[in-house]
Short mmCIF file of N, CA and C in Angstrom, two decimals:
data_model
loop_
_atom_site.label_atom_id
_atom_site.label_comp_id
_atom_site.label_asym_id
_atom_site.label_seq_id
_atom_site.Cartn_x
_atom_site.Cartn_y
_atom_site.Cartn_z
N UNK A 1 1.13 -1.19 0.28
CA UNK A 1 0.21 0.36 0.25
C UNK A 1 0.64 1.21 -0.07
N UNK A 2 0.68 2.50 -0.23
CA UNK A 2 1.22 3.50 -0.62
C UNK A 2 1.12 4.31 0.86
N UNK A 3 2.35 4.57 1.49
CA UNK A 3 2.45 5.49 2.41
C UNK A 3 3.28 6.71 2.28
N UNK A 4 3.42 7.77 0.90
CA UNK A 4 3.80 9.05 0.75
C UNK A 4 3.14 9.54 1.48
N UNK A 5 3.95 10.66 1.45
CA UNK A 5 2.84 11.81 2.73
C UNK A 5 2.84 12.66 2.32
N UNK A 6 1.50 12.92 2.27
CA UNK A 6 -0.04 13.84 1.81
C UNK A 6 -0.09 14.83 2.96
N UNK A 7 -0.53 15.93 1.74
CA UNK A 7 -1.26 17.23 2.18
C UNK A 7 -2.42 17.41 3.21
N UNK A 8 -2.83 17.50 4.19
CA UNK A 8 -4.59 17.30 4.64
C UNK A 8 -5.36 17.20 3.43
N UNK A 9 -6.58 16.76 3.95
CA UNK A 9 -7.82 17.11 2.83
C UNK A 9 -8.08 18.81 2.79
N UNK A 10 -8.00 19.49 3.56
CA UNK A 10 -8.53 20.83 3.49
C UNK A 10 -7.46 21.78 2.74
N UNK A 11 -6.31 21.39 2.73
CA UNK A 11 -4.90 22.16 2.41
C UNK A 11 -5.05 21.54 0.93
N UNK A 12 -5.54 20.30 0.46
CA UNK A 12 -5.35 19.33 -0.72
C UNK A 12 -6.25 20.52 -1.60
N UNK A 13 -7.64 20.82 -0.48
CA UNK A 13 -9.16 20.83 -1.45
C UNK A 13 -8.33 22.54 -2.20
N UNK A 14 -8.40 23.63 -0.84
CA UNK A 14 -7.47 25.14 -1.32
C UNK A 14 -6.87 25.12 -2.05
N UNK A 15 -5.95 23.99 -2.33
CA UNK A 15 -4.50 24.44 -3.25
C UNK A 15 -5.29 23.64 -4.44
N UNK A 16 -5.75 22.65 -4.50
CA UNK A 16 -6.47 22.07 -5.85
C UNK A 16 -6.94 23.24 -6.37
N UNK A 17 -8.59 24.04 -5.59
CA UNK A 17 -9.21 25.12 -6.63
C UNK A 17 -8.39 26.15 -7.20
N UNK A 18 -7.45 26.22 -6.26
CA UNK A 18 -6.68 27.63 -6.39
C UNK A 18 -6.10 26.94 -8.10
N UNK A 19 -4.97 26.00 -8.14
CA UNK A 19 -4.50 25.54 -9.38
C UNK A 19 -5.23 25.40 -10.38
N UNK A 20 -6.76 24.61 -10.45
CA UNK A 20 -7.28 24.12 -11.40
C UNK A 20 -8.08 25.59 -12.06
N UNK A 21 -7.90 27.02 -11.37
CA UNK A 21 -8.54 27.79 -11.70
C UNK A 21 -8.13 28.86 -12.27
N UNK A 22 -6.71 28.38 -11.96
CA UNK A 22 -4.94 29.22 -12.67
C UNK A 22 -4.99 28.93 -14.21
N UNK A 23 -5.11 27.64 -14.50
CA UNK A 23 -4.77 26.57 -15.54
C UNK A 23 -6.19 26.54 -16.25
N UNK A 24 -6.96 27.01 -15.92
CA UNK A 24 -7.98 27.06 -16.60
C UNK A 24 -8.39 27.86 -17.13
N UNK A 25 -8.04 29.20 -16.05
CA UNK A 25 -7.77 30.88 -16.77
C UNK A 25 -6.86 31.19 -18.06
N UNK A 26 -5.56 30.15 -17.62
CA UNK A 26 -4.33 30.23 -18.82
C UNK A 26 -5.04 29.39 -20.26
N UNK A 27 -5.79 29.16 -20.11
CA UNK A 27 -6.28 27.95 -21.49
C UNK A 27 -6.85 26.53 -21.59
N UNK A 28 -6.32 25.83 -20.31
CA UNK A 28 -5.89 24.56 -20.20
C UNK A 28 -7.50 24.16 -20.90
N UNK A 29 -7.74 22.94 -21.60
CA UNK A 29 -8.87 22.11 -22.35
C UNK A 29 -9.02 21.03 -21.63
N UNK A 30 -8.31 20.66 -20.87
CA UNK A 30 -8.76 19.19 -20.30
C UNK A 30 -8.13 19.02 -18.88
N UNK A 31 -8.73 18.54 -17.72
CA UNK A 31 -7.54 17.73 -17.20
C UNK A 31 -7.38 16.15 -16.72
N UNK A 32 -6.26 16.06 -16.54
CA UNK A 32 -5.88 14.43 -16.13
C UNK A 32 -5.73 14.03 -15.06
N UNK A 33 -6.28 13.88 -13.76
CA UNK A 33 -6.00 13.61 -12.90
C UNK A 33 -5.24 12.25 -13.09
N UNK A 34 -3.56 11.85 -12.18
CA UNK A 34 -3.08 10.95 -13.04
C UNK A 34 -2.56 10.31 -11.24
N UNK A 35 -2.72 9.36 -11.44
CA UNK A 35 -2.12 8.33 -9.94
C UNK A 35 -2.93 8.74 -8.80
N UNK A 36 -4.35 8.25 -9.12
CA UNK A 36 -5.33 8.27 -8.02
C UNK A 36 -5.64 7.27 -7.28
N UNK A 37 -4.51 7.03 -5.61
CA UNK A 37 -3.98 6.19 -4.89
C UNK A 37 -5.19 5.99 -4.10
N UNK A 38 -6.38 7.09 -3.73
CA UNK A 38 -7.00 6.82 -2.84
C UNK A 38 -8.33 7.66 -3.13
N UNK A 39 -9.32 7.31 -2.03
CA UNK A 39 -10.50 8.07 -2.52
C UNK A 39 -10.90 9.38 -2.53
N UNK A 40 -10.77 10.05 -1.12
CA UNK A 40 -10.87 11.31 -0.45
C UNK A 40 -9.99 11.71 -1.43
N UNK A 41 -8.66 11.68 -1.48
CA UNK A 41 -8.42 13.06 -2.48
C UNK A 41 -8.74 12.90 -3.89
N UNK A 42 -8.77 11.63 -4.70
CA UNK A 42 -9.66 11.76 -6.22
C UNK A 42 -10.88 12.34 -5.55
N UNK A 43 -11.44 12.50 -4.91
CA UNK A 43 -12.91 12.77 -5.37
C UNK A 43 -12.50 14.42 -4.97
N UNK A 44 -11.68 15.13 -3.90
CA UNK A 44 -11.54 16.42 -4.06
C UNK A 44 -10.79 16.95 -5.32
N UNK A 45 -10.08 16.32 -6.20
CA UNK A 45 -9.31 16.49 -7.42
C UNK A 45 -10.23 16.91 -8.49
N UNK A 46 -11.02 15.77 -8.09
CA UNK A 46 -12.50 15.97 -9.26
C UNK A 46 -13.13 16.76 -9.04
N UNK A 47 -13.75 16.99 -7.99
CA UNK A 47 -14.50 17.72 -7.44
C UNK A 47 -14.10 19.26 -8.21
N UNK A 48 -13.19 19.41 -7.75
CA UNK A 48 -12.13 20.73 -7.98
C UNK A 48 -11.89 21.16 -9.68
N UNK A 49 -11.52 20.07 -9.99
CA UNK A 49 -11.54 20.25 -11.57
C UNK A 49 -12.95 20.33 -12.65
N UNK A 50 -13.66 19.94 -11.97
CA UNK A 50 -15.37 19.78 -12.49
C UNK A 50 -15.38 21.49 -12.46
N UNK A 51 -15.35 21.90 -11.21
CA UNK A 51 -16.39 22.84 -10.94
C UNK A 51 -15.67 24.05 -12.42
N UNK A 52 -14.70 24.04 -12.86
CA UNK A 52 -14.60 24.70 -13.76
C UNK A 52 -15.00 24.39 -15.25
N UNK A 53 -15.52 23.47 -15.46
CA UNK A 53 -16.47 23.14 -16.64
C UNK A 53 -15.75 22.47 -17.89
N UNK A 54 -14.66 22.40 -17.34
CA UNK A 54 -13.60 21.54 -18.69
C UNK A 54 -13.77 19.87 -17.87
N UNK A 55 -13.38 19.14 -19.45
CA UNK A 55 -13.36 17.58 -19.28
C UNK A 55 -12.49 17.21 -18.52
N UNK A 56 -12.83 16.17 -17.89
CA UNK A 56 -11.83 15.64 -16.77
C UNK A 56 -11.74 14.23 -17.18
N UNK A 57 -10.79 13.24 -17.00
CA UNK A 57 -10.08 12.19 -16.98
C UNK A 57 -9.26 11.86 -15.78
N UNK A 58 -9.66 10.45 -15.59
CA UNK A 58 -9.34 10.23 -14.05
C UNK A 58 -8.60 9.38 -14.25
N UNK A 59 -7.31 8.88 -13.72
CA UNK A 59 -6.37 7.98 -13.97
C UNK A 59 -6.01 7.33 -12.73
N UNK A 60 -6.74 6.08 -12.77
CA UNK A 60 -6.33 5.16 -11.35
C UNK A 60 -4.80 4.29 -11.32
N UNK A 61 -4.31 4.31 -10.60
CA UNK A 61 -3.26 3.86 -10.17
C UNK A 61 -3.93 2.64 -9.81
N UNK A 62 -3.60 1.03 -9.52
CA UNK A 62 -4.34 0.20 -9.57
C UNK A 62 -2.90 -1.22 -9.41
N UNK A 63 -3.59 -2.24 -8.53
CA UNK A 63 -3.04 -3.64 -8.63
C UNK A 63 -3.93 -4.74 -8.00
N UNK A 64 -3.69 -6.23 -8.06
CA UNK A 64 -4.66 -6.65 -7.27
C UNK A 64 -3.68 -7.12 -6.01
N UNK A 65 -4.69 -7.43 -4.94
CA UNK A 65 -4.29 -7.58 -3.48
C UNK A 65 -4.14 -8.88 -3.35
N UNK A 66 -3.18 -9.35 -2.40
CA UNK A 66 -3.11 -10.95 -1.93
C UNK A 66 -4.56 -11.60 -2.75
N UNK A 67 -5.50 -11.28 -2.17
CA UNK A 67 -7.15 -12.14 -2.46
C UNK A 67 -7.24 -12.30 -3.69
N UNK A 68 -6.03 -11.11 -4.92
CA UNK A 68 -7.17 -10.99 -6.07
C UNK A 68 -8.15 -9.70 -6.87
N UNK A 69 -8.48 -8.98 -5.76
CA UNK A 69 -9.25 -8.56 -5.39
C UNK A 69 -8.20 -6.79 -5.89
N UNK A 70 -8.96 -5.97 -7.16
CA UNK A 70 -8.30 -4.83 -7.76
C UNK A 70 -8.42 -3.72 -6.76
N UNK A 71 -6.97 -3.08 -6.37
CA UNK A 71 -6.93 -2.11 -5.50
C UNK A 71 -6.27 -0.71 -6.21
N UNK A 72 -6.63 0.19 -5.18
CA UNK A 72 -6.00 1.48 -5.23
C UNK A 72 -4.20 0.93 -5.07
N UNK A 73 -3.20 1.97 -4.71
CA UNK A 73 -2.25 1.45 -4.42
C UNK A 73 -2.10 1.68 -2.55
N UNK A 74 -3.43 2.31 -2.12
CA UNK A 74 -3.61 2.50 -0.39
C UNK A 74 -4.59 1.40 0.01
N UNK A 75 -4.87 0.54 -1.08
CA UNK A 75 -5.52 -0.89 -0.71
C UNK A 75 -7.07 -0.75 -0.16
N UNK A 76 -7.20 0.38 -1.16
CA UNK A 76 -9.44 0.36 -1.04
C UNK A 76 -9.57 0.05 -2.58
N UNK A 77 -10.62 -1.05 -2.55
CA UNK A 77 -11.01 -1.70 -3.83
C UNK A 77 -11.28 -0.26 -5.45
N UNK A 78 -11.17 -0.93 -6.40
CA UNK A 78 -10.77 0.10 -7.54
C UNK A 78 -12.74 0.55 -7.44
N UNK A 79 -13.66 -1.05 -7.22
CA UNK A 79 -14.78 -0.92 -7.29
C UNK A 79 -15.16 -0.02 -6.44
N UNK A 80 -14.91 0.66 -5.27
CA UNK A 80 -15.11 1.35 -4.13
C UNK A 80 -15.00 2.81 -4.64
N UNK A 81 -14.01 3.19 -5.29
CA UNK A 81 -13.55 4.26 -5.80
C UNK A 81 -14.62 4.39 -7.47
N UNK A 82 -15.20 3.46 -7.99
CA UNK A 82 -15.54 3.93 -9.14
C UNK A 82 -17.36 4.03 -8.46
N UNK A 83 -17.44 3.43 -7.82
CA UNK A 83 -18.98 3.83 -6.89
C UNK A 83 -18.79 4.99 -6.88
N UNK A 84 -17.57 5.79 -5.88
CA UNK A 84 -17.42 6.93 -5.72
C UNK A 84 -17.99 8.08 -6.74
N UNK A 85 -17.55 8.05 -8.02
CA UNK A 85 -17.61 8.99 -9.13
C UNK A 85 -18.59 8.47 -9.61
N UNK A 86 -19.97 7.78 -9.32
CA UNK A 86 -20.87 6.94 -10.52
C UNK A 86 -21.84 8.23 -10.40
N UNK A 87 -21.83 9.29 -9.78
CA UNK A 87 -22.87 10.26 -10.26
C UNK A 87 -22.01 12.41 -10.41
N UNK A 88 -20.69 11.52 -10.70
CA UNK A 88 -19.90 12.94 -11.30
C UNK A 88 -19.60 11.97 -12.50
N UNK A 89 -19.51 13.92 -13.41
CA UNK A 89 -19.30 13.38 -14.44
C UNK A 89 -17.85 13.37 -14.64
N UNK A 90 -17.48 12.21 -15.42
CA UNK A 90 -15.92 11.70 -16.03
C UNK A 90 -15.84 10.93 -17.45
N UNK A 91 -15.33 11.96 -18.33
CA UNK A 91 -15.14 11.59 -19.66
C UNK A 91 -14.55 10.66 -19.66
N UNK A 92 -13.75 10.24 -19.42
CA UNK A 92 -12.53 9.34 -19.41
C UNK A 92 -12.14 8.33 -18.33
N UNK A 93 -11.54 7.07 -18.17
CA UNK A 93 -11.20 6.87 -17.14
C UNK A 93 -9.84 6.01 -17.53
N UNK A 94 -8.65 6.09 -16.90
CA UNK A 94 -7.24 5.66 -17.46
C UNK A 94 -7.29 4.31 -16.07
N UNK A 95 -6.57 3.19 -16.46
CA UNK A 95 -5.29 2.48 -15.60
C UNK A 95 -4.51 2.71 -16.26
N UNK A 96 -3.60 3.57 -15.08
CA UNK A 96 -2.25 4.21 -15.59
C UNK A 96 -1.41 3.92 -14.29
N UNK A 97 -0.11 4.25 -14.21
CA UNK A 97 0.97 3.71 -13.56
C UNK A 97 0.90 2.59 -13.04
N UNK A 98 0.60 1.37 -14.19
CA UNK A 98 0.21 0.26 -13.58
C UNK A 98 0.92 -0.82 -13.97
N UNK A 99 1.41 -1.84 -14.09
CA UNK A 99 2.38 -3.09 -14.12
C UNK A 99 1.19 -3.64 -15.92
N UNK A 100 2.06 -4.05 -16.87
CA UNK A 100 1.32 -4.41 -17.73
C UNK A 100 0.86 -5.56 -17.51
N UNK A 101 1.78 -6.58 -16.54
CA UNK A 101 0.89 -7.64 -16.74
C UNK A 101 -0.29 -7.53 -15.76
N UNK A 102 -1.01 -6.44 -15.22
CA UNK A 102 -2.08 -6.56 -14.51
C UNK A 102 -3.33 -5.60 -14.79
N UNK A 103 -2.92 -5.10 -15.48
CA UNK A 103 -3.69 -4.24 -16.86
C UNK A 103 -4.72 -5.26 -17.40
N UNK A 104 -4.99 -6.22 -17.53
CA UNK A 104 -5.99 -6.90 -17.81
C UNK A 104 -6.97 -7.08 -16.16
N UNK A 105 -6.46 -7.54 -15.59
CA UNK A 105 -7.80 -7.84 -14.49
C UNK A 105 -8.38 -6.40 -13.80
N UNK A 106 -6.90 -5.56 -14.17
CA UNK A 106 -7.86 -4.39 -13.58
C UNK A 106 -8.71 -3.72 -14.64
N UNK A 107 -8.68 -4.26 -15.98
CA UNK A 107 -9.58 -3.76 -16.64
C UNK A 107 -10.76 -4.57 -16.78
N UNK A 108 -10.90 -5.70 -16.11
CA UNK A 108 -11.75 -6.64 -16.31
C UNK A 108 -12.88 -5.78 -15.36
N UNK A 109 -12.07 -5.44 -14.16
CA UNK A 109 -12.44 -4.86 -12.98
C UNK A 109 -13.38 -3.65 -13.68
N UNK A 110 -12.58 -2.51 -13.99
CA UNK A 110 -13.20 -1.37 -14.25
C UNK A 110 -14.36 -1.43 -15.36
N UNK A 111 -14.04 -2.14 -16.14
CA UNK A 111 -15.57 -2.57 -17.15
C UNK A 111 -16.36 -3.18 -16.38
N UNK A 112 -16.32 -4.23 -15.55
CA UNK A 112 -17.47 -4.60 -14.83
C UNK A 112 -18.19 -3.41 -14.03
N UNK A 113 -17.37 -1.96 -13.90
CA UNK A 113 -18.29 -0.84 -12.86
C UNK A 113 -18.55 0.32 -14.06
N UNK A 114 -17.74 0.21 -15.38
CA UNK A 114 -18.14 1.44 -15.58
C UNK A 114 -18.66 1.07 -17.53
N UNK A 115 -18.66 1.73 -17.89
CA UNK A 115 -19.53 1.58 -19.29
C UNK A 115 -18.95 3.01 -20.50
N UNK A 116 -18.38 3.45 -19.44
CA UNK A 116 -17.65 5.29 -20.31
C UNK A 116 -16.43 4.76 -21.02
N UNK A 117 -15.66 5.46 -21.74
CA UNK A 117 -14.58 5.71 -22.25
C UNK A 117 -13.21 5.19 -21.32
N UNK A 118 -12.31 4.40 -22.00
CA UNK A 118 -11.32 3.83 -20.89
C UNK A 118 -9.99 3.82 -21.89
N UNK A 119 -9.01 4.48 -21.17
CA UNK A 119 -7.72 4.60 -21.65
C UNK A 119 -6.92 3.85 -20.67
N UNK A 120 -5.82 3.45 -21.22
CA UNK A 120 -4.43 2.76 -20.80
C UNK A 120 -3.07 3.56 -20.83
N UNK A 121 -2.46 3.25 -19.76
CA UNK A 121 -0.92 4.01 -19.94
C UNK A 121 0.13 2.92 -18.73
N UNK A 122 0.24 1.66 -19.08
CA UNK A 122 1.16 1.12 -18.22
C UNK A 122 2.18 1.44 -18.21
N UNK A 123 3.09 1.26 -16.91
CA UNK A 123 4.08 1.04 -16.92
C UNK A 123 5.22 -0.12 -16.81
N UNK A 124 6.58 -0.09 -17.21
CA UNK A 124 7.27 -1.69 -17.46
C UNK A 124 8.43 -1.09 -16.63
N UNK A 125 8.52 -1.02 -14.98
CA UNK A 125 9.68 -0.83 -14.61
C UNK A 125 9.72 -1.39 -13.30
N UNK A 126 10.48 -1.52 -12.04
CA UNK A 126 10.86 -1.91 -10.77
C UNK A 126 11.38 -1.27 -10.06
N UNK A 127 10.79 -1.28 -8.59
CA UNK A 127 11.13 -0.27 -7.48
C UNK A 127 12.28 -0.98 -6.62
N UNK A 128 13.34 -0.64 -6.93
CA UNK A 128 14.60 -1.05 -5.71
C UNK A 128 14.81 -0.12 -4.82
N UNK A 129 15.00 0.02 -3.35
CA UNK A 129 15.18 0.60 -2.35
C UNK A 129 14.75 2.40 -2.93
N UNK A 130 13.12 1.87 -3.40
CA UNK A 130 12.42 3.41 -3.26
C UNK A 130 12.94 4.15 -5.04
N UNK A 131 13.50 3.92 -5.47
CA UNK A 131 13.84 4.18 -6.87
C UNK A 131 13.35 3.17 -7.92
N UNK A 132 13.05 3.61 -9.15
CA UNK A 132 12.73 2.60 -10.28
C UNK A 132 13.94 2.73 -10.89
N UNK A 133 14.23 1.44 -11.25
CA UNK A 133 14.93 0.80 -12.09
C UNK A 133 14.35 0.03 -13.22
N UNK A 134 14.93 0.66 -15.00
CA UNK A 134 14.37 0.13 -15.56
C UNK A 134 15.75 -0.61 -16.78
N UNK A 135 15.80 -1.81 -15.89
CA UNK A 135 16.51 -2.68 -16.44
C UNK A 135 16.05 -3.81 -17.53
N UNK A 136 14.52 -4.04 -17.08
CA UNK A 136 13.79 -5.23 -17.49
C UNK A 136 12.79 -4.98 -17.79
N UNK A 137 12.85 -3.58 -19.08
CA UNK A 137 11.37 -2.91 -19.25
C UNK A 137 10.61 -4.40 -20.48
N UNK A 138 9.51 -4.13 -20.54
CA UNK A 138 9.03 -4.67 -21.62
C UNK A 138 9.04 -3.81 -23.14
N UNK A 139 9.73 -4.85 -23.90
CA UNK A 139 10.08 -4.79 -25.53
C UNK A 139 8.75 -3.96 -25.95
N UNK A 140 9.15 -2.64 -27.19
CA UNK A 140 8.23 -2.53 -27.94
C UNK A 140 6.87 -3.79 -28.36
N UNK A 141 7.76 -4.54 -28.94
CA UNK A 141 6.90 -5.82 -29.44
C UNK A 141 5.56 -6.46 -28.50
N UNK A 142 6.61 -6.28 -27.04
CA UNK A 142 5.49 -7.02 -26.14
C UNK A 142 4.64 -6.13 -25.78
N UNK A 143 4.48 -4.79 -25.72
CA UNK A 143 3.85 -3.75 -25.56
C UNK A 143 2.85 -3.83 -25.97
N UNK A 144 2.70 -3.61 -27.99
CA UNK A 144 2.38 -3.44 -28.24
C UNK A 144 1.26 -5.10 -28.20
N UNK A 145 1.61 -6.41 -28.07
CA UNK A 145 1.06 -7.29 -27.98
C UNK A 145 -0.35 -7.17 -27.13
N UNK A 146 -0.05 -6.64 -25.60
CA UNK A 146 -0.71 -5.98 -24.49
C UNK A 146 -1.51 -5.23 -24.78
N UNK A 147 -1.13 -4.24 -25.67
CA UNK A 147 -1.86 -3.06 -26.13
C UNK A 147 -3.14 -3.73 -27.05
N UNK A 148 -2.64 -4.81 -28.31
CA UNK A 148 -4.10 -5.01 -28.95
C UNK A 148 -4.81 -5.85 -28.37
N UNK A 149 -4.37 -6.44 -27.01
CA UNK A 149 -5.64 -7.27 -26.30
C UNK A 149 -6.42 -6.28 -25.73
N UNK A 150 -5.62 -4.97 -25.69
CA UNK A 150 -6.85 -3.94 -24.72
C UNK A 150 -7.52 -2.95 -25.58
N UNK A 151 -7.54 -3.12 -26.85
CA UNK A 151 -8.09 -2.08 -28.14
C UNK A 151 -8.97 -3.53 -28.18
N UNK A 152 -8.72 -4.63 -28.10
CA UNK A 152 -9.85 -6.13 -28.30
C UNK A 152 -10.88 -6.09 -27.32
N UNK A 153 -10.48 -5.51 -25.93
CA UNK A 153 -11.58 -5.54 -24.75
C UNK A 153 -11.91 -4.18 -25.09
N UNK A 154 -11.98 -2.74 -26.25
CA UNK A 154 -12.89 -1.65 -25.87
C UNK A 154 -12.03 -0.53 -25.54
N UNK A 155 -10.56 -0.44 -25.34
CA UNK A 155 -10.87 0.47 -24.36
C UNK A 155 -9.63 1.53 -25.81
N UNK A 156 -9.36 2.62 -25.60
CA UNK A 156 -9.49 3.76 -26.98
C UNK A 156 -8.66 5.08 -26.59
N UNK A 157 -7.77 4.38 -25.17
CA UNK A 157 -6.87 5.37 -25.26
C UNK A 157 -5.43 5.04 -24.85
N UNK A 158 -4.11 4.58 -25.73
CA UNK A 158 -3.64 4.19 -25.28
C UNK A 158 -2.39 4.67 -25.41
N UNK A 159 -1.23 4.64 -24.10
CA UNK A 159 -0.10 5.73 -23.85
C UNK A 159 0.91 4.89 -22.77
N UNK A 160 2.07 5.59 -22.59
CA UNK A 160 2.60 4.66 -21.38
C UNK A 160 3.09 5.39 -20.75
N UNK A 161 3.42 5.40 -19.37
CA UNK A 161 4.09 5.62 -18.46
C UNK A 161 5.66 5.09 -18.07
N UNK A 162 5.89 5.39 -16.90
CA UNK A 162 7.24 4.83 -16.74
C UNK A 162 7.62 4.10 -17.12
N UNK A 163 9.01 3.99 -17.67
CA UNK A 163 9.86 2.51 -18.90
C UNK A 163 9.49 2.72 -20.01
N UNK A 164 7.80 3.00 -20.08
CA UNK A 164 7.72 3.13 -21.66
C UNK A 164 8.30 3.96 -22.45
N UNK A 165 8.72 4.14 -23.55
CA UNK A 165 9.84 5.04 -24.01
C UNK A 165 9.36 5.94 -25.16
N UNK A 166 9.62 6.40 -26.35
CA UNK A 166 9.44 6.55 -27.68
C UNK A 166 9.15 5.85 -28.40
N UNK A 167 10.24 4.50 -28.42
CA UNK A 167 10.30 3.55 -29.37
C UNK A 167 8.95 2.74 -29.14
N UNK A 168 8.43 2.42 -27.91
CA UNK A 168 7.40 1.73 -27.61
C UNK A 168 6.27 2.66 -28.32
N UNK A 169 5.98 3.83 -28.25
CA UNK A 169 5.26 4.58 -29.20
C UNK A 169 5.12 4.56 -30.35
N UNK A 170 5.91 4.59 -31.25
CA UNK A 170 6.19 4.12 -32.40
C UNK A 170 5.68 2.89 -32.55
N UNK A 171 5.70 2.12 -31.93
CA UNK A 171 5.10 0.54 -32.18
C UNK A 171 3.78 0.37 -32.59
N UNK A 172 3.63 1.41 -31.06
CA UNK A 172 1.94 1.47 -30.89
C UNK A 172 1.30 2.42 -31.86
N UNK A 173 2.02 3.29 -32.36
CA UNK A 173 1.52 3.95 -33.60
C UNK A 173 0.93 3.13 -35.16
N UNK A 174 2.32 2.00 -35.48
CA UNK A 174 2.00 1.46 -36.46
C UNK A 174 0.98 0.47 -35.74
N UNK A 175 0.65 -0.26 -34.99
CA UNK A 175 -0.45 -0.66 -34.71
C UNK A 175 -1.76 -0.41 -34.94
N UNK A 176 -1.88 0.73 -34.68
CA UNK A 176 -3.64 1.78 -34.17
C UNK A 176 -3.49 2.18 -35.83
N UNK A 177 -2.24 2.40 -36.87
CA UNK A 177 -2.74 2.47 -38.21
C UNK A 177 -3.21 1.18 -38.94
N UNK A 178 -3.43 0.18 -38.81
CA UNK A 178 -3.44 -0.86 -39.01
C UNK A 178 -5.14 -0.61 -39.53
#
């Protein structure tokens, strides 16, 4: 489970409301909320972003726990996070900064609880002593094999996160040209 440092919910709310206004006033066209790892903070960010009237994408970072339940990094089930946003306007949900091999099970949970557009941008890296290591990343060809599975499941936006490089995206572009 994630154990990083967080601002208080009230401090997060105040700062986020200020930041989204600045970004909207500067011409932002879309808010992409990334690495949503707990429900309370995700709702604060989502509500602040929605207050601008701009479209919002929500990106969940998740993995299956020891019992096989797909959870956010803090341990809350993804299904609970999806229930929490059920009555809020979200244009697209991403599964992001999630291991390639976990994407399919995450998509299964997502698609059982969400009927809107879906994106995926997986990562391929290891954490050693709290540092990212990119020695054994997935090959561009294997990433495209996985991406084709996601496309076949109805995923409409595919990209890459940590360890996914321009060479992977070049292969994805060839895949989507077909």
